[in-house]
Tab-separated table of C-alpha atoms in Angstrom:
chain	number	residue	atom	x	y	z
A	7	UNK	CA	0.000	0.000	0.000
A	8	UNK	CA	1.102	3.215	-0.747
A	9	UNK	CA	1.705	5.706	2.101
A	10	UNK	CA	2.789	9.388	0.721
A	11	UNK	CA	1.162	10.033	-2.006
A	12	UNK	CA	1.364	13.155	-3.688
A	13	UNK	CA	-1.642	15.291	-4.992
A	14	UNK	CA	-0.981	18.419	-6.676
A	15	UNK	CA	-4.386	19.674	-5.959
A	16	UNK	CA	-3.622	19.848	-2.337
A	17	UNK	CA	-0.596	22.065	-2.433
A	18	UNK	CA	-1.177	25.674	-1.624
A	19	UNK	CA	-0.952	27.608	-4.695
A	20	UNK	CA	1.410	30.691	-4.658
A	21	UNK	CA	-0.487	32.257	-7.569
A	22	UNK	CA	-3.532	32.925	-9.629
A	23	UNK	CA	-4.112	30.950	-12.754
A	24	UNK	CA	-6.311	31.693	-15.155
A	25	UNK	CA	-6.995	30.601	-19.127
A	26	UNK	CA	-8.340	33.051	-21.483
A	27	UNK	CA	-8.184	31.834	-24.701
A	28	UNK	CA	-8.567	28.140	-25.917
A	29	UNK	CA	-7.654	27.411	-29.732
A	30	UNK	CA	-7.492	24.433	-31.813
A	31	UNK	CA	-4.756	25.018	-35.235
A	32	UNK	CA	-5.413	22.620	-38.188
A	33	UNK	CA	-2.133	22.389	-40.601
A	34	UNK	CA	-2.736	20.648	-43.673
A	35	UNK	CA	0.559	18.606	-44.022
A	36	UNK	CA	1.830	15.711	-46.739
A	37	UNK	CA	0.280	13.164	-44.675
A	38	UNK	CA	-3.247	15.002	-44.369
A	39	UNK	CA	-3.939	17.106	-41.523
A	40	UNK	CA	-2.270	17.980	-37.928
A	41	UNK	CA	-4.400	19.372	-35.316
A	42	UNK	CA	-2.426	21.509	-32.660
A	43	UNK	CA	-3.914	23.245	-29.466
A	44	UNK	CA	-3.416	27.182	-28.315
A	45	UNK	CA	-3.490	28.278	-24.720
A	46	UNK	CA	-3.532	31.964	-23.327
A	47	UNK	CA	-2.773	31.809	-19.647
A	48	UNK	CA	-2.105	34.646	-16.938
A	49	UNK	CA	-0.634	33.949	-13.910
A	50	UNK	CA	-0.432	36.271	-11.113
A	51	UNK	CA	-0.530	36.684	-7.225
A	52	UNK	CA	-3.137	39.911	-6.610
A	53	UNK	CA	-0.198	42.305	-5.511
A	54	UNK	CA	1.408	43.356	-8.584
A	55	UNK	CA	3.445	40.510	-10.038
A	56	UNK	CA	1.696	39.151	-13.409
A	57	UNK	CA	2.661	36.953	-16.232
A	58	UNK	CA	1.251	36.246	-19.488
A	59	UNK	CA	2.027	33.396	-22.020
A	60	UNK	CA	1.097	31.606	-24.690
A	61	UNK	CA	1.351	27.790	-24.571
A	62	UNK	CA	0.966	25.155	-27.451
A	63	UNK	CA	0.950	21.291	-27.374
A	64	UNK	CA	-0.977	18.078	-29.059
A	65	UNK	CA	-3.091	18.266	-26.198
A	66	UNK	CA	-5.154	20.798	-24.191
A	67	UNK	CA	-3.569	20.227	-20.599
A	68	UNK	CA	-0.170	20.130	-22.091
A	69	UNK	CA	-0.497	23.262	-23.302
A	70	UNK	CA	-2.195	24.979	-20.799
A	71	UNK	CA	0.910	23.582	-18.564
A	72	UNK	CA	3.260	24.996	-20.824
A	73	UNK	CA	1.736	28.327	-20.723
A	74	UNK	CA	1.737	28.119	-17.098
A	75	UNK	CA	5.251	27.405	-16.757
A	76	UNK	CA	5.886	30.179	-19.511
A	77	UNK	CA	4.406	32.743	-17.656
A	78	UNK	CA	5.720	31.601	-13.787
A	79	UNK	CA	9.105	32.587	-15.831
A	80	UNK	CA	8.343	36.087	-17.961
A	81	UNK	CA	6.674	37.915	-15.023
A	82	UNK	CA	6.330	41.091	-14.405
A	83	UNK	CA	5.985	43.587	-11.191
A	84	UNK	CA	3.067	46.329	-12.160
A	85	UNK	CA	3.082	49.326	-10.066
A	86	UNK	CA	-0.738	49.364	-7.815
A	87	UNK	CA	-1.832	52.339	-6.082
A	88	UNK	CA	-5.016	51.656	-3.671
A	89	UNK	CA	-5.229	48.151	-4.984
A	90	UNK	CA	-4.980	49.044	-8.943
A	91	UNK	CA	-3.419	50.503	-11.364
A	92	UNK	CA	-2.372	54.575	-11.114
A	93	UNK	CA	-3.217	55.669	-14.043
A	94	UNK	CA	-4.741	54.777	-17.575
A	95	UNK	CA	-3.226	53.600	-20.154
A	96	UNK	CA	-3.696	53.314	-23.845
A	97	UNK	CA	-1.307	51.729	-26.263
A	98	UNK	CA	-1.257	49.911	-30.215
A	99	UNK	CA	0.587	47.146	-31.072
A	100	UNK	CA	0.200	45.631	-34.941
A	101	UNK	CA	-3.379	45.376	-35.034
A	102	UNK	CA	-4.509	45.372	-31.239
A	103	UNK	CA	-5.179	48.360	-29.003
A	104	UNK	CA	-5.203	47.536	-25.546
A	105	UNK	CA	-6.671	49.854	-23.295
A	106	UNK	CA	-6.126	49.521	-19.703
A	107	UNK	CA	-7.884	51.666	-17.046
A	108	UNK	CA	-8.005	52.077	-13.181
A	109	UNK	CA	-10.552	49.929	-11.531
A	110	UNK	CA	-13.146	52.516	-9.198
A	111	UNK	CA	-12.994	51.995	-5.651
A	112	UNK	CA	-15.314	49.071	-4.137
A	113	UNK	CA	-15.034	47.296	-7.447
């Protein structure tokens, strides 16, 4: 019988996870199709430090892992003032706009 076992659902986690964006990729190939998956993960802890990453795999927990383990590694410490962000911010990359604004208080 097996004494210490080991569940990873038990362990206290240090940070947030959460997956925005799900996406299955078709490639047509030689030998017919391949069919890939797409995760978009953010990781963070609720006190500033945030990651985001993209994670792909044959399989849908594989690459929500990967983009888990991405994002543990590329975080990044955003300034908070009263529990969000100080000031808005607007900015274009390519073809997205991302606009990112201060959260009102009790929200």
């Amino acid at each position: 019988m097996r004494e210490n076992t080991y569940d990873r659902r038990q362990e206290p986690k240090e940070f947030e996870e959460k997956v925005l964006m799900l996406r299955s990729v078709s490639k047509k190939t030689t030998g017919g199709s391949s069919i890939t998956f797409s995760a978009l993960v953010v990781v963070g802890d609720g006190k500033g430090k945030v990651g985001l990453a993209l994670g792909r795999s044959a399989e849908v927990p594989a690459a929500i892992q990967k983009a888990i383990a991405h994002a543990k590694r590329k975080m990044i410490v955003l300034p908070l003032h009263e529990d969000t962000i100080p000031h808005s911010i607007r900015t274009k990359f390519k073809a997205a706009s991302i606009i990112l604004k201060p959260a009102p208080k009790g929200a």
